[in-house]
Coordinates of C-alpha atoms in Angstrom, one line a residue:
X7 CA 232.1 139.2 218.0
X8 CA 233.5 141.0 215.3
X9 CA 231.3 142.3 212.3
X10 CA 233.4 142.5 209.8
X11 CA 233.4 141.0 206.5
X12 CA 235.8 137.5 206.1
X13 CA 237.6 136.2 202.9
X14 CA 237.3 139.9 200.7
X15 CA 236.7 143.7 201.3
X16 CA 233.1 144.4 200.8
X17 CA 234.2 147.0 198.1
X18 CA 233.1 146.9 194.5
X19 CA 235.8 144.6 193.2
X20 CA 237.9 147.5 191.4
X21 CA 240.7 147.8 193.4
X22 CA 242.6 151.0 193.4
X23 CA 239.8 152.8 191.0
X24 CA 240.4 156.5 190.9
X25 CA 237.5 158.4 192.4
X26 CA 235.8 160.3 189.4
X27 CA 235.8 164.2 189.3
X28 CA 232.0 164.3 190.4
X29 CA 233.1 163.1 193.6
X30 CA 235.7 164.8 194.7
X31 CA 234.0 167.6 194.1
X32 CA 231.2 166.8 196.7
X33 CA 233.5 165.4 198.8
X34 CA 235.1 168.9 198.7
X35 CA 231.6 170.4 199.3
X36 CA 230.7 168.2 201.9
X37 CA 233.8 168.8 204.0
X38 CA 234.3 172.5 203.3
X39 CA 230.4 172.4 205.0
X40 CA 228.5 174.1 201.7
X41 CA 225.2 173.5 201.5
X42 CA 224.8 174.4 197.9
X43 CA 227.2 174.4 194.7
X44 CA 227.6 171.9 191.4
X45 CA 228.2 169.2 193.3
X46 CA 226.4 165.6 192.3
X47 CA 225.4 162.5 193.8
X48 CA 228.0 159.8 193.5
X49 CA 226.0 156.8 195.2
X50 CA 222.5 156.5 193.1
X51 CA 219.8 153.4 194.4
X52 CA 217.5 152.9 191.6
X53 CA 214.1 151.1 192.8
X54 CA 213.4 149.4 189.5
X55 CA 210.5 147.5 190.9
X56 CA 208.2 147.7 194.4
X57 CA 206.9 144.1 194.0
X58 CA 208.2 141.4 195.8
X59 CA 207.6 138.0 197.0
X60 CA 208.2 137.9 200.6
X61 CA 207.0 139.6 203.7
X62 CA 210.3 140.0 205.4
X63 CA 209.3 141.2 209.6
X64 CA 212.0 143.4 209.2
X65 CA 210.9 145.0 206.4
X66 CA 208.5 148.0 205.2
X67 CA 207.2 146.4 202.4
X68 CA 204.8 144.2 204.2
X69 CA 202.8 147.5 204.5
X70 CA 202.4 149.1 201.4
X71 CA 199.1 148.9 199.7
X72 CA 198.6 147.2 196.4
X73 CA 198.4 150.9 194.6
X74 CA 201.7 152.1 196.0
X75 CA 203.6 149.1 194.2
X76 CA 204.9 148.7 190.9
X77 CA 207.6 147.8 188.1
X78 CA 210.0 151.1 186.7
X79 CA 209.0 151.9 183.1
X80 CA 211.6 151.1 180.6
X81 CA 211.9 154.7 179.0
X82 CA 212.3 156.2 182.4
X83 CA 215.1 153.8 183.3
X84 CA 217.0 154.4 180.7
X85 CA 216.2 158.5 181.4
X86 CA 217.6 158.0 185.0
X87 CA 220.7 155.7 184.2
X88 CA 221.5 158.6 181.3
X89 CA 221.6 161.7 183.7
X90 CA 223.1 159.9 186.3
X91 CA 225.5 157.8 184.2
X92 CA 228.9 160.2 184.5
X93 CA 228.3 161.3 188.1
X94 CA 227.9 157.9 189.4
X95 CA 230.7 155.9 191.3
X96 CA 228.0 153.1 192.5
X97 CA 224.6 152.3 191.0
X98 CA 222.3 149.7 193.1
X99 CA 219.4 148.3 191.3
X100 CA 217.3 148.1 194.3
X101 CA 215.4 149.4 197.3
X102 CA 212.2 148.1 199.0
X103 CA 211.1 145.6 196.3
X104 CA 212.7 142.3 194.7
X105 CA 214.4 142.9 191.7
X106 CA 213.9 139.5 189.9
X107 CA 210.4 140.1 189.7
X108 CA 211.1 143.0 186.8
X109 CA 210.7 141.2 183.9
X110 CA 214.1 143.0 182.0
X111 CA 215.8 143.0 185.1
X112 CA 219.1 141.4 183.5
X113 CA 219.0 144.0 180.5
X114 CA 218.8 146.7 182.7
X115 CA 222.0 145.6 184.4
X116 CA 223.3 145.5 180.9
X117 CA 221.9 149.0 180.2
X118 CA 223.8 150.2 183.4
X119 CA 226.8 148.9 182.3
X120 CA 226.9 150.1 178.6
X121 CA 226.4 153.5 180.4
X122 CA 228.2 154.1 183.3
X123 CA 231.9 152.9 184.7
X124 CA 230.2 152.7 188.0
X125 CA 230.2 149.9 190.2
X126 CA 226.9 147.8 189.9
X127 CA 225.4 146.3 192.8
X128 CA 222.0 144.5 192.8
X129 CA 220.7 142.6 195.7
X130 CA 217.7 140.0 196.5
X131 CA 216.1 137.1 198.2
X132 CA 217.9 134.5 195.5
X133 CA 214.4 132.8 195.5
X134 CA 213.9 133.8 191.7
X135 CA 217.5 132.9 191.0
X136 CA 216.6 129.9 188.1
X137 CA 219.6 128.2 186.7
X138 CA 218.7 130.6 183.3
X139 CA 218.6 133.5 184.7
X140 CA 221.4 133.5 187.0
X141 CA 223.7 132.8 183.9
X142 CA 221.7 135.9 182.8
X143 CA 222.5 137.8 185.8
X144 CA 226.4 136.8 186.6
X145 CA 227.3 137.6 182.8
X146 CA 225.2 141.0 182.6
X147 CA 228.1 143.4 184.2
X148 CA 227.1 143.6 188.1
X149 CA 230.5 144.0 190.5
X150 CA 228.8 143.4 193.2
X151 CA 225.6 140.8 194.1
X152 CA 224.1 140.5 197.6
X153 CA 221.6 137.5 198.9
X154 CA 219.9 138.9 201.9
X155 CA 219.4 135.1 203.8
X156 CA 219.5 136.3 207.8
X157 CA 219.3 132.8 209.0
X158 CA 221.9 129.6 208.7
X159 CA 218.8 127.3 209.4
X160 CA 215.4 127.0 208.1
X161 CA 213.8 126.9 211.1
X162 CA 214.8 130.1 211.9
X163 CA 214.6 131.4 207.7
X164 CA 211.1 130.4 207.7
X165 CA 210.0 132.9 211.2
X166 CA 212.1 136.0 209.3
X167 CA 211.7 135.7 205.9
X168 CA 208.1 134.9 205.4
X169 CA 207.1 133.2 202.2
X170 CA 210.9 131.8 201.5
X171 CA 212.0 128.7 201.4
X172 CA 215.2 128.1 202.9
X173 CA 216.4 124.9 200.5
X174 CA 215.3 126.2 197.6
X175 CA 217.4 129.8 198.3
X176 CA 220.7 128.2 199.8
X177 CA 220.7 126.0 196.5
X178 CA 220.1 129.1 194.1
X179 CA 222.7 131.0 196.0
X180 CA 225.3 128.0 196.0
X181 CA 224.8 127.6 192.2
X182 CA 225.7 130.9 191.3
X183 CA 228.5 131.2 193.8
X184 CA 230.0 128.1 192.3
X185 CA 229.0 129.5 188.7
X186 CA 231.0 132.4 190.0
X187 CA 234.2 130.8 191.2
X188 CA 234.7 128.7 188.0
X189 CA 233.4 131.1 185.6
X190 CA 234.1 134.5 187.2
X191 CA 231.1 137.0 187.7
X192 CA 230.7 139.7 190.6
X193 CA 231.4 139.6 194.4
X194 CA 229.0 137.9 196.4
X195 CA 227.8 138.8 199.2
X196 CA 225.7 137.2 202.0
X197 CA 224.1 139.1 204.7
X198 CA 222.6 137.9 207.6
X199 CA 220.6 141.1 209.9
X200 CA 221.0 140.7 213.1
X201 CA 217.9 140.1 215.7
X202 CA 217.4 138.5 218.5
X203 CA 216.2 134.9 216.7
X204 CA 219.2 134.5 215.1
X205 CA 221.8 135.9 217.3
X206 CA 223.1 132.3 218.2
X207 CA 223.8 131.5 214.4
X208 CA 226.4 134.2 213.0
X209 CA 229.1 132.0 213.6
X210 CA 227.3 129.1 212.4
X211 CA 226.5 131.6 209.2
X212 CA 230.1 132.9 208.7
X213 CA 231.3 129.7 209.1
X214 CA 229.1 128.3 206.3
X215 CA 229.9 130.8 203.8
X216 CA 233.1 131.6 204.7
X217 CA 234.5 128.4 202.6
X218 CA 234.0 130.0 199.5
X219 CA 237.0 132.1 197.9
X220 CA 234.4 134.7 196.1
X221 CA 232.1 135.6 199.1
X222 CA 232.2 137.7 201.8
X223 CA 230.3 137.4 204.7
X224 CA 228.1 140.5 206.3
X225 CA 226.9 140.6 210.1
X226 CA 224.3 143.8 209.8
X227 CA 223.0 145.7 212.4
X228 CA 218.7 146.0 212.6
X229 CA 217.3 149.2 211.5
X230 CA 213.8 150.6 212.0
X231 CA 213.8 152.6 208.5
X232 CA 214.3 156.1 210.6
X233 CA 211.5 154.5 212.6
X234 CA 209.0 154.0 209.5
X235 CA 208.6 150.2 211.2
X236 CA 207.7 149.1 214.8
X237 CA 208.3 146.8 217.3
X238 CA 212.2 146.4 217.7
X239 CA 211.7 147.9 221.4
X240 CA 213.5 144.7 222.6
X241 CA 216.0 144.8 219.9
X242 CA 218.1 147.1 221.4
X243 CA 221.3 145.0 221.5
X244 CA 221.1 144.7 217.7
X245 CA 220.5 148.1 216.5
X246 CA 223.2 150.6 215.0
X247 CA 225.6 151.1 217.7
X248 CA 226.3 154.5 215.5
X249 CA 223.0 156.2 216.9
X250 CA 224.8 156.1 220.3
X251 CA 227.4 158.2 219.3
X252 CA 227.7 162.1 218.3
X253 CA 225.5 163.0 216.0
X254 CA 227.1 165.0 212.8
X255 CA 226.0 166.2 209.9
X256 CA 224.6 163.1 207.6
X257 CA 226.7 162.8 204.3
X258 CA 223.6 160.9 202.3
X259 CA 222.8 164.5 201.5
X260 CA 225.7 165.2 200.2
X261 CA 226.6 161.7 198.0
X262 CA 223.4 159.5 197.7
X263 CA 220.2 159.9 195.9
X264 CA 217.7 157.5 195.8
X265 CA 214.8 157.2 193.3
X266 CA 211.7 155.0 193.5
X267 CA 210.2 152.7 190.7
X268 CA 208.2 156.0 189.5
X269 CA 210.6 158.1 189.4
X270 CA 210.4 160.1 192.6
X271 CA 213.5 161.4 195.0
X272 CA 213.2 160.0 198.5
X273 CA 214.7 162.0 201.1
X274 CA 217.2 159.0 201.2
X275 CA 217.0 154.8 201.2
X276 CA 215.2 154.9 204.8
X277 CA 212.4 157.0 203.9
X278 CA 210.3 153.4 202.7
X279 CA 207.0 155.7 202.7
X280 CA 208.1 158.8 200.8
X281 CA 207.5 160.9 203.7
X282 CA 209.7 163.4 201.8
X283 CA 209.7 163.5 198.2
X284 CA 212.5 166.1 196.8
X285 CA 212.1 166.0 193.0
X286 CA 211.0 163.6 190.4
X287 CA 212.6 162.3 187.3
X288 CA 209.8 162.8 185.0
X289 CA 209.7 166.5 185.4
X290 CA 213.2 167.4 187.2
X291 CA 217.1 167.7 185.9
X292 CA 219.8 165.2 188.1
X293 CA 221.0 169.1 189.1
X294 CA 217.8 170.7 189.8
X295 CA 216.8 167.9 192.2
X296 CA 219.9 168.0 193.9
X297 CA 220.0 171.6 194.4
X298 CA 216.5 172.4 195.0
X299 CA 215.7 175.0 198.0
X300 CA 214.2 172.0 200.0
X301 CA 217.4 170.3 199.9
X302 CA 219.7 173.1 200.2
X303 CA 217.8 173.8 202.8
X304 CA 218.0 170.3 204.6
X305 CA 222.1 170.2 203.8
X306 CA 221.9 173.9 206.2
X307 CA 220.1 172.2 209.2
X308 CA 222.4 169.6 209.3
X309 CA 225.1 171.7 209.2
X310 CA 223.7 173.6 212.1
X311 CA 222.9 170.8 213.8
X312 CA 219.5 170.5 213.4
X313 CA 217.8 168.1 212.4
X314 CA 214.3 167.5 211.2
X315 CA 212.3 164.9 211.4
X316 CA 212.5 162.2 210.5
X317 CA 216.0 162.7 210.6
X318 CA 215.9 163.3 213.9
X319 CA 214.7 159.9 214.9
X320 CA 217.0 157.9 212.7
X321 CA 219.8 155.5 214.1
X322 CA 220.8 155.1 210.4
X323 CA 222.5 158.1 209.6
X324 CA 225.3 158.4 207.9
X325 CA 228.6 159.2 209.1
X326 CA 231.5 161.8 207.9
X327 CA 233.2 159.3 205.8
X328 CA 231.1 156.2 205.4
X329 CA 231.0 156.7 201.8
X330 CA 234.6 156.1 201.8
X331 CA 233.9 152.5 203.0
X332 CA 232.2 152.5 199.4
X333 CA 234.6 154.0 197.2
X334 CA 237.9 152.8 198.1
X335 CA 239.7 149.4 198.3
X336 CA 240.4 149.1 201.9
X337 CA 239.0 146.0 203.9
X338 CA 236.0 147.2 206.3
X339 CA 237.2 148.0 209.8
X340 CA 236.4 146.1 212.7
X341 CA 233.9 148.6 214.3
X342 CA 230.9 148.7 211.8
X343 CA 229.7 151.5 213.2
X344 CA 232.8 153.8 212.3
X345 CA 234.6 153.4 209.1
X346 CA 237.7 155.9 208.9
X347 CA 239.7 155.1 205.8
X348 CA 242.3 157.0 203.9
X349 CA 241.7 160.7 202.3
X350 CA 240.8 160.4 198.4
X351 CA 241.5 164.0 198.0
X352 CA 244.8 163.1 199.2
X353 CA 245.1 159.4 197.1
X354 CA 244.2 161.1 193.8

């Protein structure tokens, strides 16, 4: 089969957007091999909430305890979206948790967008997607909205995504597609994650989404969070084909930063339990987070090729130029575990 996306790239809808000078500075950085410098994230995931409403078998949120979840304060929102706002080519409102469930999720969005020129992404479940807020949502600023669905039955829905209900989603999601297509909004996505009980429906699930004009359709590999959750040992045929290859220096430590709903830096968007915290919000500058000893530090053993744990687990990482994928209009290549697209520093 072929993974790739069907009907639009599974870019930002900004076609032939100049990269900003932020990032062309890292990307300079990152392939000149310098650990340290004034280079700046460009790729920012914001955690605005922990909570959600499902207990996904895929995912690490099924087993967090009560104290470790939680909404994003207002005030440090807005802190985060202001320091990160110039820097940024992509800002995703989202990690572990569901972000309906903050209660200002759709004036965040807004917030985003009065701030920043970068792309907006937001995904979720769609089981929270009410006729009012989804008007909300597609008319706040996003460029980009993902409905994470994994199954084309409901059947099969109901054994993945625990506490969903398959009707009730496939009708939010068609609503706002439809919304989108007469009224205009962002670029929708559906993703289905690979595993073995739904390995016989990705056809079935391409071709169901596949007749609308303003969606396109992503085939995902499994992941085991840089093996923060167990028991994909007979999953192999479905995990990141990219772990099986050479192993280079990961560019997430050069690009993307990813802060949880306190505040907190992850060491990037697969370390679920904060295994490695690198700065905070509350007490750090954007810059002195990004160019702290610790993560100078981690940018050298890469280089070097080594690479600490939990790196050294991961399947996950990320490759020279993935984050080109992100920031240019090409359509993804066939292989989704290698994306080679053209030189920025050569485009602009």
């Amino acid at each position: 089969l072929n993974y790739s996306m069907v009907n639009r790239s599974l870019t930002m809808g900004q076609p032939d957007r100049p990269l900003n000078q932020s990032t062309i500075s890292t990307l300079k950085a990152f392939r000149g091999g310098q650990a340290a410098g004034e280079f700046l994230p460009s790729y920012y995931g914001i955690e605005v909430t922990r909570h959600c409403n499902f207990a996904c078998t895929m995912c690490p949120h099924r087993h967090y305890k009560r104290n470790e979840k939680g909404h994003m304060d207002w005030s440090l929102f807005r802190s985060v979206v202001d320091q990160v706002a110039d820097s940024a080519e992509i800002i995703k409102l989202h990690w572990v948790g569901e972000p309906l469930l903050h209660p200002r999720i759709a004036e965040m969005i807004r917030y985003a967008r009065d701030r920043s020129s970068a792309r907006l992404h937001l995904s979720t479940n769609a089981s929270l997607l009410t006729r009012e807020l989804a008007e909300d949502i597609r008319t706040a600023g996003l460029d980009r909205i993902t409905f994470s669905l994994d199954s084309a039955n409901a059947s099969t829905y109901n054994t993945i995504r625990i506490n969903g209900d398959y009707d009730t989603v496939v009708g939010n999601v068609e609503h706002f597609v439809e919304a989108v297509e007469s009224k205009g909004g962002p670029l929708c996505e559906v993703k289905l994650i690979q595993m073995t009980r739904n390995s016989d429906q990705i056809e079935s699930f391409r071709r169901k989404w596949s007749t609308y004009e303003t969606v396109a359709v992503n085939i995902m590999w499994l992941s085991d969070w840089a093996g923060n959750v167990r028991g994909f040992e007979d999953e192999s045929p479905y995990i990141n084909p990219v772990s099986r290859r050479s192993r280079t220096p990961c560019s997430d430590l050069w690009f993307k930063m990813q802060v949880n709903w306190m505040g907190q830096i992850a060491l990037c968007c697969f370390d679920a339990f904060g295994s490695h915290i690198l700065g905070d919000f509350r007490t750090d500058s954007l810059a002195e987070i990004w160019h702290s000893q610790t993560v100078r530090e981690l940018r050298k053993q890469h280089l070097q090729h080594r690479f600490p744990a939990p790196c050294a687990s991961c399947r996950d990482w990320a490759q020279p130029q993935e984050y080109e994928f992100w920031y240019t209009d090409e359509q993804y290549k066939t292989d989704p575990g290698l994306i080679w697209l053209a030189d920025p520093l050569t485009d602009h």
